[in-house]
Amino acid sequence: MYFTQCADAKVEALSDSLQTTMAKWKGHIPMPLPLELYTSSTFIGLFVEEQMAEVLKSFAADFATEATSKADVHVEPHKKQLHVTLAYHFQASHLPVLEKLAKNVDASAGCDWLAVLLSRDIRFANHETLQVLYPYVPQNDDELELVQGDFIFMSPVEQTTASEGWLYGTSLGSGLSGLLPENYVSRADESDTWVVHGSHSFLNCASPSTSGSTVGGLLFDGQLNDSLLDSFMDPSSLSGLCPPMQVSRPSGQPSLSKMRMFVCRHGERMDVVFGKHWVTQCFDSKGRYIRSNLNMPSSLPARSGGQRDYDKDCPITVFGSTQARLVGEALLESSTTLDFVYCSPSLRCVQTAHNILQGLQQEGKTKIRVEPGLFEWTKWVSGTCLPTWIPPAELAAANLSVDTTYRPHIPISKLAVSESYDTYISRSFQATREILTECKSLGNTVLIVAHASSLEACTRQIQGLTPQNSKDFVQVVRKIPYLGFCACEEMGDTGVWQLVDPPILPLTHGPNHSFNWREMLMHD
């Protein structure tokens, strides 16, 4: 199996090319094709014996020639080892069972082989394919109507717009895009959405579904994989499906409450955009910072430990600053005033908080309290030591609105390298609880600017919920974008909090690749 790009108008000529090639080779490929079983720790398959593989490669080369002649389509002749994949990327414990099943396949039995021409929409080549299990009627304008049996294309890049339990995808049937409940769809094979334009038998037999013979041919890698093992062993396991969970989304504005807390992720970070070696590229031999891209800050705060401290404590980009100011401006438009601002000691968080205050026109009026207890899970820090953060006094000297008199609830000395998940969750809960206690009766609204993990770690337990397991926690964190923003409010004086709609809209942006005019526009 191989792919090539082809305009829709040329598909018919390409199909004719395959038919011509089949007519030329009819009777020249001996049947049955000799196959050999091959197994390894991660792969089980049937390979065409070397001598016959060369014959099939000659067939593919002839088809490539016909495609160029009749359809003006360039097709790369197939050169890889020809095989049928039976199982791929399975768990090691399943190898004995899968190997036993594979050995029961009679590779010498007579079968038909097919040459099939299929097409797929190139726009969705890198998307995951899902199938709709249950119909869904949209409750909001940004949601997608689901029709049972339809297919949904989902790109990982687009999931930054979706909240927990929701996905963002595009319908195959309608072509529309929007949010959809995750438990209304299931994973499907990519090939389920491909269009068949021609299927030609090497034996010229009837349709495989009515001939009674086994069908081989251009099979897709991974058609039988570990996820299918249980149903392969026990067909009755597919006898029923669970009904959909009740879907609910918060609506309306939060009611007036005694206290509100916002938790926000920092803005776009330098090392993600420009790579982990950006420091060596942006500082000269004398330690002077020189930016090489408009999205790099025009200047950086001085560090007593030198520029190498930026390796583990990077700043935000220019666009990261813009993101933060947009959030601040939106808070201003919603008539929101921040009484207290706390942030992680990471420079990217301090800069984000500072720019939010700028957009809110509270810069200088409200000072940022740097709280080490809000730092992310230290297991995610590379190396054997924590970052060397810029002290509050030096941050203030760099014109960042930092409160130099604030005494942290959890000092840096209490943070441990490679802490356990339970320790991180406990630390985040302690820091959040003590921040809220400190601010109670002194103000109505608290903003915490920290990390993607903070939106979950700082809000879950104050709602009276138990922490998730670490695996589910990581899955939630991966979906939270830069400036991801959530809101909690206290339910009276009960000490219990609930998540509510934020007073601002979400912020979405797409990837924008670096542009080099010399490479793109100068040609010999």
Coordinates of C-alpha atoms in Angstrom, one line a residue:
M1 CA 0.0 0.0 0.0
Y2 CA 1.3 3.5 -0.8
F3 CA -0.1 7.0 -1.2
T4 CA 0.2 9.7 -3.8
Q5 CA -1.6 13.0 -4.3
C6 CA -4.1 13.3 -7.1
A7 CA -6.6 15.9 -8.2
D8 CA -10.3 14.7 -8.1
A9 CA -10.6 15.2 -11.9
K10 CA -7.8 12.6 -12.5
V11 CA -9.2 9.8 -10.4
E12 CA -11.1 8.2 -13.3
A13 CA -8.0 8.1 -15.5
L14 CA -6.0 6.7 -12.5
S15 CA -8.6 4.0 -12.2
D16 CA -8.3 3.2 -15.9
S17 CA -4.5 2.9 -15.4
L18 CA -5.0 0.2 -12.7
Q19 CA -7.5 -1.7 -14.9
T20 CA -5.0 -1.6 -17.9
T21 CA -2.2 -2.9 -15.7
M22 CA -4.4 -5.7 -14.3
A23 CA -5.3 -6.8 -17.8
K24 CA -1.6 -6.9 -18.8
W25 CA -0.6 -9.0 -15.8
K26 CA -3.6 -11.4 -15.7
G27 CA -2.3 -14.9 -15.5
H28 CA 1.3 -13.9 -14.9
I29 CA 1.1 -14.0 -11.1
P30 CA 1.0 -17.5 -9.7
M31 CA -1.6 -18.4 -7.1
P32 CA -1.5 -18.9 -4.2
L33 CA 1.2 -16.4 -3.3
P34 CA 3.8 -18.1 -1.1
L35 CA 3.8 -16.4 2.3
E36 CA 6.1 -16.7 5.3
L37 CA 5.1 -16.1 9.0
Y38 CA 7.3 -13.6 10.9
T39 CA 7.0 -12.7 14.6
S40 CA 8.8 -10.3 16.9
S41 CA 8.0 -8.8 20.3
T42 CA 6.0 -6.0 18.7
F43 CA 5.0 -7.3 15.2
I44 CA 3.3 -10.4 13.7
G45 CA 2.7 -10.7 10.0
L46 CA 2.9 -12.7 6.8
F47 CA 5.6 -11.7 4.3
V48 CA 5.6 -12.5 0.6
E49 CA 8.6 -14.7 -0.3
E50 CA 11.4 -12.7 -1.8
Q51 CA 11.3 -14.1 -5.4
M52 CA 7.5 -13.5 -5.7
A53 CA 7.9 -10.1 -4.0
E54 CA 10.0 -9.0 -7.0
V55 CA 7.2 -10.0 -9.4
L56 CA 4.7 -7.9 -7.4
K57 CA 7.1 -4.9 -7.4
S58 CA 7.3 -5.2 -11.2
F59 CA 3.5 -5.0 -11.3
A60 CA 3.6 -1.9 -9.1
A61 CA 6.2 -0.3 -11.4
D62 CA 4.0 -1.0 -14.5
F63 CA 1.1 0.7 -12.7
A64 CA 3.3 3.7 -11.9
T65 CA 4.2 4.0 -15.6
E66 CA 0.5 3.7 -16.7
A67 CA -0.5 6.4 -14.1
T68 CA 2.0 8.8 -15.5
S69 CA 1.0 8.2 -19.1
K70 CA -2.8 8.1 -18.7
A71 CA -3.5 10.3 -15.7
D72 CA -0.4 12.5 -15.5
V73 CA -0.1 11.4 -11.9
H74 CA 3.3 10.6 -10.4
V75 CA 3.2 7.4 -8.4
E76 CA 6.3 6.1 -6.6
P77 CA 6.8 2.4 -7.4
H78 CA 6.4 0.2 -4.3
K79 CA 9.8 -0.8 -3.0
K80 CA 9.2 -1.8 0.6
Q81 CA 8.9 -5.4 1.9
L82 CA 5.4 -6.7 0.9
H83 CA 3.5 -8.2 3.8
V84 CA 0.1 -8.5 5.6
T85 CA 0.2 -7.2 9.2
L86 CA -1.7 -9.4 11.6
A87 CA -0.8 -7.6 14.9
Y88 CA 1.2 -4.6 15.8
H89 CA 2.2 -2.6 18.9
F90 CA 0.5 -5.1 21.3
Q91 CA 1.3 -5.7 24.9
A92 CA 4.2 -8.1 25.5
S93 CA 1.9 -10.3 27.7
H94 CA -0.4 -10.9 24.6
L95 CA 2.4 -12.2 22.4
P96 CA 1.9 -15.9 23.1
V97 CA -1.9 -15.8 22.4
L98 CA -1.5 -13.7 19.2
E99 CA 1.4 -15.9 18.0
K100 CA -0.8 -19.0 18.5
L101 CA -3.6 -17.4 16.5
A102 CA -1.2 -16.4 13.7
K103 CA 0.2 -20.0 13.4
N104 CA -3.4 -21.2 12.9
V105 CA -3.6 -19.2 9.7
D106 CA -3.1 -21.5 6.7
A107 CA -0.8 -19.4 4.6
S108 CA -0.7 -22.1 1.9
A109 CA -4.5 -22.1 1.3
G110 CA -5.8 -20.8 -2.0
C111 CA -7.0 -17.2 -1.8
D112 CA -7.7 -14.2 -4.0
W113 CA -5.6 -11.1 -4.0
L114 CA -7.0 -7.7 -4.9
A115 CA -5.5 -4.5 -6.3
V116 CA -7.7 -1.7 -4.8
L117 CA -7.7 2.0 -5.6
L118 CA -8.9 4.2 -2.7
S119 CA -8.9 7.9 -1.9
R120 CA -9.0 10.0 1.2
D121 CA -9.4 13.7 1.9
I122 CA -5.8 15.1 2.3
R123 CA -7.1 17.7 4.7
F124 CA -7.7 15.0 7.3
A125 CA -4.6 13.0 6.7
N126 CA -3.2 13.7 10.2
H127 CA -6.5 13.5 12.0
E128 CA -7.8 10.8 14.3
T129 CA -11.0 9.1 13.0
L130 CA -13.9 8.7 15.3
Q131 CA -17.4 7.1 14.7
V132 CA -20.6 8.6 16.2
L133 CA -22.3 6.1 18.6
Y134 CA -25.3 8.2 19.6
P135 CA -27.1 11.2 18.1
Y136 CA -26.6 14.5 19.9
V137 CA -28.5 17.8 19.5
P138 CA -26.4 20.9 20.1
Q139 CA -27.1 22.9 23.3
N140 CA -24.9 25.8 22.4
D141 CA -23.8 27.6 19.2
D142 CA -20.3 26.2 19.2
E143 CA -21.4 22.5 19.4
L144 CA -21.6 20.0 16.6
E145 CA -24.8 18.0 15.8
L146 CA -24.0 14.3 15.8
V147 CA -25.8 11.7 13.6
Q148 CA -25.4 8.1 14.5
G149 CA -23.0 6.3 12.2
D150 CA -21.3 9.5 10.9
F151 CA -17.5 9.9 11.2
I152 CA -15.7 12.7 12.9
F153 CA -12.1 13.9 12.1
M154 CA -10.2 15.1 15.1
S155 CA -6.9 17.0 15.1
P156 CA -4.8 17.0 18.3
V157 CA -3.9 20.7 17.5
E158 CA -7.5 21.8 17.7
Q159 CA -8.2 20.2 21.1
T160 CA -6.9 23.4 22.9
T161 CA -10.5 24.8 22.4
A162 CA -12.2 21.9 24.2
S163 CA -12.8 21.5 27.9
E164 CA -12.6 18.3 29.9
G165 CA -15.0 15.6 28.5
W166 CA -15.4 17.4 25.1
L167 CA -13.6 17.2 21.8
Y168 CA -13.4 19.5 18.8
G169 CA -13.9 17.8 15.4
T170 CA -15.2 18.0 11.9
S171 CA -18.1 15.8 10.6
L172 CA -17.6 13.7 7.4
G173 CA -21.3 13.9 6.6
S174 CA -21.9 17.7 7.0
G175 CA -18.4 19.1 6.8
L176 CA -19.2 21.3 9.8
S177 CA -16.9 21.6 12.8
G178 CA -17.6 22.1 16.5
L179 CA -17.5 20.7 20.0
L180 CA -18.9 17.3 20.8
P181 CA -19.2 15.1 24.0
E182 CA -16.3 12.7 24.1
N183 CA -18.4 9.7 25.3
Y184 CA -20.7 9.9 22.2
V185 CA -18.0 8.7 19.9
S186 CA -15.5 5.9 19.6
R187 CA -12.3 5.4 17.8
A188 CA -12.6 4.1 14.3
D189 CA -10.1 2.9 11.6
E190 CA -9.0 5.7 9.3
S191 CA -9.8 3.4 6.3
D192 CA -13.5 3.4 7.2
T193 CA -13.8 6.8 5.6
W194 CA -11.9 6.1 2.4
V195 CA -13.7 5.9 -0.9
V196 CA -13.2 2.8 -3.2
H197 CA -12.7 3.7 -6.9
G198 CA -11.8 0.3 -8.2
S199 CA -11.2 -3.3 -6.9
H200 CA -9.6 -5.8 -9.3
S201 CA -9.1 -9.5 -8.6
F202 CA -6.0 -11.3 -9.6
L203 CA -8.1 -14.5 -10.1
N204 CA -11.0 -12.6 -11.7
C205 CA -13.3 -14.2 -9.1
A206 CA -16.7 -12.9 -7.9
S207 CA -17.1 -10.4 -5.1
P208 CA -15.1 -11.6 -2.1
S209 CA -18.2 -11.4 0.1
T210 CA -20.1 -14.0 -2.1
S211 CA -17.3 -16.2 -3.4
G212 CA -16.6 -18.1 -0.2
S213 CA -12.9 -17.7 -0.6
T214 CA -10.5 -16.0 1.7
V215 CA -9.4 -12.6 0.6
G216 CA -5.8 -11.3 0.7
G217 CA -4.4 -8.2 -0.9
L218 CA -3.6 -4.6 0.0
L219 CA -4.4 -4.8 3.7
F220 CA -3.8 -1.9 6.0
D221 CA -1.1 -2.0 8.7
G222 CA -2.6 -2.5 12.1
Q223 CA -6.0 -3.8 11.1
L224 CA -5.8 -6.6 13.7
N225 CA -4.1 -5.1 16.7
D226 CA -4.1 -5.4 20.5
S227 CA -7.3 -3.4 20.9
L228 CA -9.2 -6.1 19.0
L229 CA -7.8 -9.1 20.9
D230 CA -10.8 -9.5 23.3
S231 CA -13.4 -9.4 20.6
F232 CA -11.3 -11.7 18.4
M233 CA -11.2 -14.2 21.2
D234 CA -14.9 -13.8 22.3
P235 CA -17.4 -12.3 19.8
S236 CA -20.0 -12.1 22.5
S237 CA -18.0 -9.3 24.1
L238 CA -19.6 -7.0 21.6
S239 CA -23.1 -7.9 22.4
G240 CA -24.0 -4.6 24.1
L241 CA -23.0 -0.9 24.4
C242 CA -23.2 1.3 27.4
P243 CA -25.8 4.1 27.2
P244 CA -24.4 7.6 26.9
M245 CA -23.6 9.5 30.1
Q246 CA -25.7 12.6 30.8
V247 CA -24.0 15.6 29.1
S248 CA -24.1 19.0 30.9
R249 CA -22.3 22.2 30.4
P250 CA -22.3 25.2 32.7
S251 CA -24.5 28.0 31.5
G252 CA -25.2 31.5 32.6
Q253 CA -23.1 33.9 34.7
P254 CA -21.9 33.0 38.2
S255 CA -24.1 34.2 40.9
L256 CA -22.8 36.9 43.3
S257 CA -20.7 35.2 45.9
K258 CA -18.5 36.2 48.8
M259 CA -15.3 35.1 47.0
R260 CA -14.2 34.2 43.5
M261 CA -11.0 32.5 42.4
F262 CA -9.5 32.5 38.9
V263 CA -6.7 30.1 37.9
C264 CA -4.9 30.8 34.7
R265 CA -2.0 29.1 32.8
H266 CA 1.0 31.2 31.7
G267 CA 1.5 32.5 28.2
E268 CA 3.5 31.1 25.3
R269 CA 7.0 30.2 26.4
M270 CA 10.3 30.8 24.6
D271 CA 11.7 27.3 24.8
V272 CA 8.6 25.7 23.2
V273 CA 8.6 28.1 20.3
F274 CA 12.3 28.4 19.7
G275 CA 13.6 25.1 21.1
K276 CA 15.5 24.2 24.3
H277 CA 18.8 25.6 22.9
W278 CA 17.4 29.2 22.4
V279 CA 19.7 30.5 25.2
T280 CA 22.9 29.5 23.4
Q281 CA 21.6 31.1 20.2
C282 CA 20.5 34.4 21.8
F283 CA 23.4 35.3 24.0
D284 CA 26.8 36.3 22.7
S285 CA 30.2 35.4 24.3
K286 CA 29.9 38.4 26.6
G287 CA 26.6 37.3 27.9
R288 CA 24.6 40.0 26.0
Y289 CA 21.1 39.1 24.9
I290 CA 20.4 39.5 21.2
R291 CA 17.0 38.5 19.8
S292 CA 16.8 37.0 16.3
N293 CA 13.0 36.9 15.9
L294 CA 10.2 39.5 16.4
N295 CA 8.5 37.0 18.7
M296 CA 11.4 37.2 21.1
P297 CA 11.4 39.8 23.9
S298 CA 13.4 43.0 23.1
S299 CA 15.1 42.6 26.5
L300 CA 15.3 40.1 29.4
P301 CA 15.7 40.6 33.2
A302 CA 19.3 40.3 34.4
R303 CA 20.1 37.2 36.4
S304 CA 22.7 37.0 39.1
G305 CA 23.4 33.4 38.1
G306 CA 23.9 34.3 34.4
Q307 CA 22.0 33.4 31.3
R308 CA 22.2 29.6 31.9
D309 CA 19.5 30.0 34.6
Y310 CA 17.1 30.7 31.7
D311 CA 17.5 27.0 30.6
K312 CA 15.1 25.9 33.4
D313 CA 13.3 29.2 33.9
C314 CA 12.4 30.6 30.5
P315 CA 10.5 33.8 29.8
I316 CA 7.3 34.2 27.7
T317 CA 7.4 35.3 24.0
V318 CA 6.2 38.7 22.8
F319 CA 3.0 36.9 21.7
G320 CA 2.8 35.4 25.2
S321 CA 2.7 38.9 26.6
T322 CA 0.0 39.9 24.1
Q323 CA -2.0 36.8 25.1
A324 CA -1.9 37.9 28.7
R325 CA -2.8 41.5 28.0
L326 CA -5.8 40.3 26.0
V327 CA -7.0 38.4 29.0
G328 CA -6.5 41.5 31.2
E329 CA -8.4 43.7 28.7
A330 CA -11.3 41.1 28.7
L331 CA -11.4 41.2 32.5
L332 CA -11.6 45.0 32.3
E333 CA -14.4 44.9 29.8
S334 CA -16.3 42.5 32.1
S335 CA -16.0 44.9 35.0
T336 CA -13.9 42.5 36.9
T337 CA -11.4 43.8 39.5
L338 CA -8.7 41.7 41.0
D339 CA -8.1 42.1 44.7
F340 CA -5.2 39.7 45.0
V341 CA -2.8 38.1 42.4
Y342 CA -0.6 35.1 43.3
C343 CA 1.7 33.3 40.9
S344 CA 4.3 30.5 40.7
P345 CA 7.9 31.6 41.0
S346 CA 8.5 30.7 37.3
L347 CA 9.4 33.8 35.3
R348 CA 6.9 32.9 32.6
C349 CA 4.1 33.0 35.3
V350 CA 5.3 36.3 36.8
Q351 CA 5.5 37.9 33.4
T352 CA 2.0 36.6 32.5
A353 CA 0.5 38.0 35.7
H354 CA 2.2 41.3 35.1
N355 CA 0.8 41.6 31.6
I356 CA -2.7 40.6 32.7
L357 CA -2.5 43.5 35.3
Q358 CA -1.4 45.8 32.4
G359 CA -4.4 44.9 30.3
L360 CA -6.6 45.3 33.4
Q361 CA -5.1 48.7 34.0
Q362 CA -4.2 47.6 37.6
E363 CA -0.4 47.5 37.0
G364 CA 1.2 49.1 40.1
K365 CA -2.1 49.1 42.0
T366 CA -2.2 45.4 42.7
K367 CA 1.1 43.6 43.4
I368 CA 1.9 40.0 42.5
R369 CA 2.6 37.7 45.4
V370 CA 5.2 35.1 44.3
E371 CA 4.2 31.7 45.9
P372 CA 6.6 28.8 45.4
G373 CA 3.9 26.4 46.5
L374 CA 2.1 27.0 43.2
F375 CA 5.1 25.7 41.1
E376 CA 4.2 22.7 38.9
W377 CA 4.9 19.0 39.6
T378 CA 8.6 18.9 40.2
K379 CA 8.8 15.4 38.6
W380 CA 8.5 17.3 35.3
V381 CA 11.7 19.3 35.9
S382 CA 14.7 17.8 34.0
G383 CA 18.0 17.3 35.8
T384 CA 18.8 16.8 39.5
C385 CA 17.9 20.3 40.8
L386 CA 15.1 22.8 40.7
P387 CA 15.3 25.9 38.6
T388 CA 17.1 29.0 40.1
W389 CA 14.3 31.5 40.1
I390 CA 14.8 35.3 40.1
P391 CA 14.2 36.6 43.7
P392 CA 11.2 39.0 44.1
A393 CA 13.5 42.0 44.7
E394 CA 15.2 41.5 41.4
L395 CA 11.9 41.0 39.6
A396 CA 10.7 44.3 41.0
A397 CA 14.0 45.9 39.9
A398 CA 13.1 44.6 36.4
N399 CA 9.9 46.7 36.5
L400 CA 7.6 43.7 37.2
S401 CA 4.8 44.4 39.6
V402 CA 6.0 42.1 42.4
D403 CA 5.2 42.4 46.1
T404 CA 8.7 42.2 47.8
T405 CA 7.2 42.1 51.3
Y406 CA 5.1 38.9 50.7
R407 CA 6.1 35.9 52.8
P408 CA 5.2 32.6 51.0
H409 CA 3.1 29.9 52.7
I410 CA 5.4 27.2 51.2
P411 CA 9.0 28.5 50.8
I412 CA 11.3 27.2 48.1
S413 CA 13.2 25.2 50.7
K414 CA 10.1 23.0 51.2
L415 CA 10.1 21.9 47.5
A416 CA 11.7 18.6 46.7
V417 CA 13.1 17.3 43.4
S418 CA 11.1 14.6 41.7
E419 CA 8.3 14.7 44.3
S420 CA 5.5 12.1 44.1
Y421 CA 2.2 12.8 42.5
D422 CA 0.5 12.7 45.9
T423 CA 3.0 15.2 47.3
Y424 CA 2.4 17.6 44.4
I425 CA -1.4 17.4 44.7
S426 CA -1.2 17.9 48.5
R427 CA 1.1 20.9 48.1
S428 CA -1.1 22.6 45.6
F429 CA -4.2 22.1 47.7
Q430 CA -2.4 23.4 50.8
A431 CA -1.1 26.5 48.9
T432 CA -4.6 27.2 47.5
R433 CA -6.4 26.7 50.8
E434 CA -4.0 29.0 52.7
I435 CA -4.2 31.7 50.0
L436 CA -8.0 31.7 50.2
T437 CA -7.9 31.8 54.0
E438 CA -5.4 34.7 53.9
C439 CA -7.6 36.7 51.5
K440 CA -11.0 35.9 53.1
S441 CA -12.8 39.1 54.3
L442 CA -10.1 41.2 52.7
G443 CA -11.2 41.0 49.1
N444 CA -13.7 39.3 46.8
T445 CA -11.5 38.1 43.8
V446 CA -8.3 36.2 43.7
L447 CA -6.2 35.4 40.6
I448 CA -3.7 32.5 40.5
V449 CA -1.3 32.5 37.6
A450 CA 0.6 29.2 37.4
H451 CA 0.9 26.2 35.1
A452 CA -1.4 24.0 33.0
S453 CA -1.5 21.5 35.9
S454 CA -2.7 24.2 38.3
L455 CA -6.2 24.5 36.8
E456 CA -6.9 21.0 38.0
A457 CA -4.6 20.8 41.1
C458 CA -5.8 24.1 42.6
T459 CA -9.5 23.6 42.1
R460 CA -10.4 20.0 42.5
Q461 CA -10.1 19.5 46.2
I462 CA -11.6 22.8 47.2
Q463 CA -14.8 21.5 45.6
G464 CA -14.7 18.6 48.0
L465 CA -13.6 16.1 45.3
T466 CA -10.9 13.5 45.7
P467 CA -7.9 13.8 43.4
Q468 CA -7.8 11.9 40.1
N469 CA -5.2 9.2 39.5
S470 CA -2.0 10.5 37.9
K471 CA -2.7 9.0 34.5
D472 CA -6.1 10.8 34.2
F473 CA -4.6 14.0 35.6
V474 CA -1.9 14.1 32.9
Q475 CA -4.6 13.6 30.2
V476 CA -6.5 16.7 31.5
V477 CA -3.3 18.8 31.8
R478 CA -2.4 18.0 28.1
K479 CA -5.6 19.7 26.9
I480 CA -5.0 23.0 28.7
P481 CA -3.7 25.7 26.4
Y482 CA -1.7 28.9 27.1
L483 CA -3.8 31.3 29.1
G484 CA -6.3 28.5 29.8
F485 CA -8.6 30.1 32.3
C486 CA -11.1 28.7 34.9
A487 CA -13.2 30.2 37.6
C488 CA -14.5 29.0 41.0
E489 CA -16.9 30.6 43.5
E490 CA -17.5 29.9 47.1
M491 CA -21.0 28.6 48.0
G492 CA -22.0 30.9 50.8
D493 CA -20.0 30.4 53.9
T494 CA -19.8 26.7 53.7
G495 CA -16.2 26.5 52.6
V496 CA -17.1 24.5 49.6
W497 CA -16.4 25.8 46.1
Q498 CA -17.8 25.1 42.7
L499 CA -16.6 25.7 39.1
V500 CA -18.5 28.4 37.2
D501 CA -18.3 30.1 33.8
P502 CA -15.4 32.6 33.7
P503 CA -16.4 36.2 33.1
I504 CA -14.3 36.2 29.8
L505 CA -14.3 34.3 26.5
P506 CA -11.6 31.7 25.8
L507 CA -8.5 32.6 23.9
T508 CA -7.5 30.5 20.9
H509 CA -4.7 30.8 18.4
G510 CA -3.1 28.5 15.8
P511 CA 0.4 27.6 15.0
N512 CA 2.4 30.0 12.9
H513 CA 5.7 28.6 11.5
S514 CA 8.9 30.6 11.1
F515 CA 9.2 32.3 7.7
N516 CA 12.6 32.7 6.0
W517 CA 12.3 34.8 2.9
R518 CA 15.7 33.8 1.6
E519 CA 14.8 30.1 1.6
M520 CA 11.3 30.7 0.3
L521 CA 11.6 33.5 -2.2
M522 CA 15.2 33.4 -3.6
H523 CA 15.6 30.9 -6.4
D524 CA 18.5 30.1 -8.7

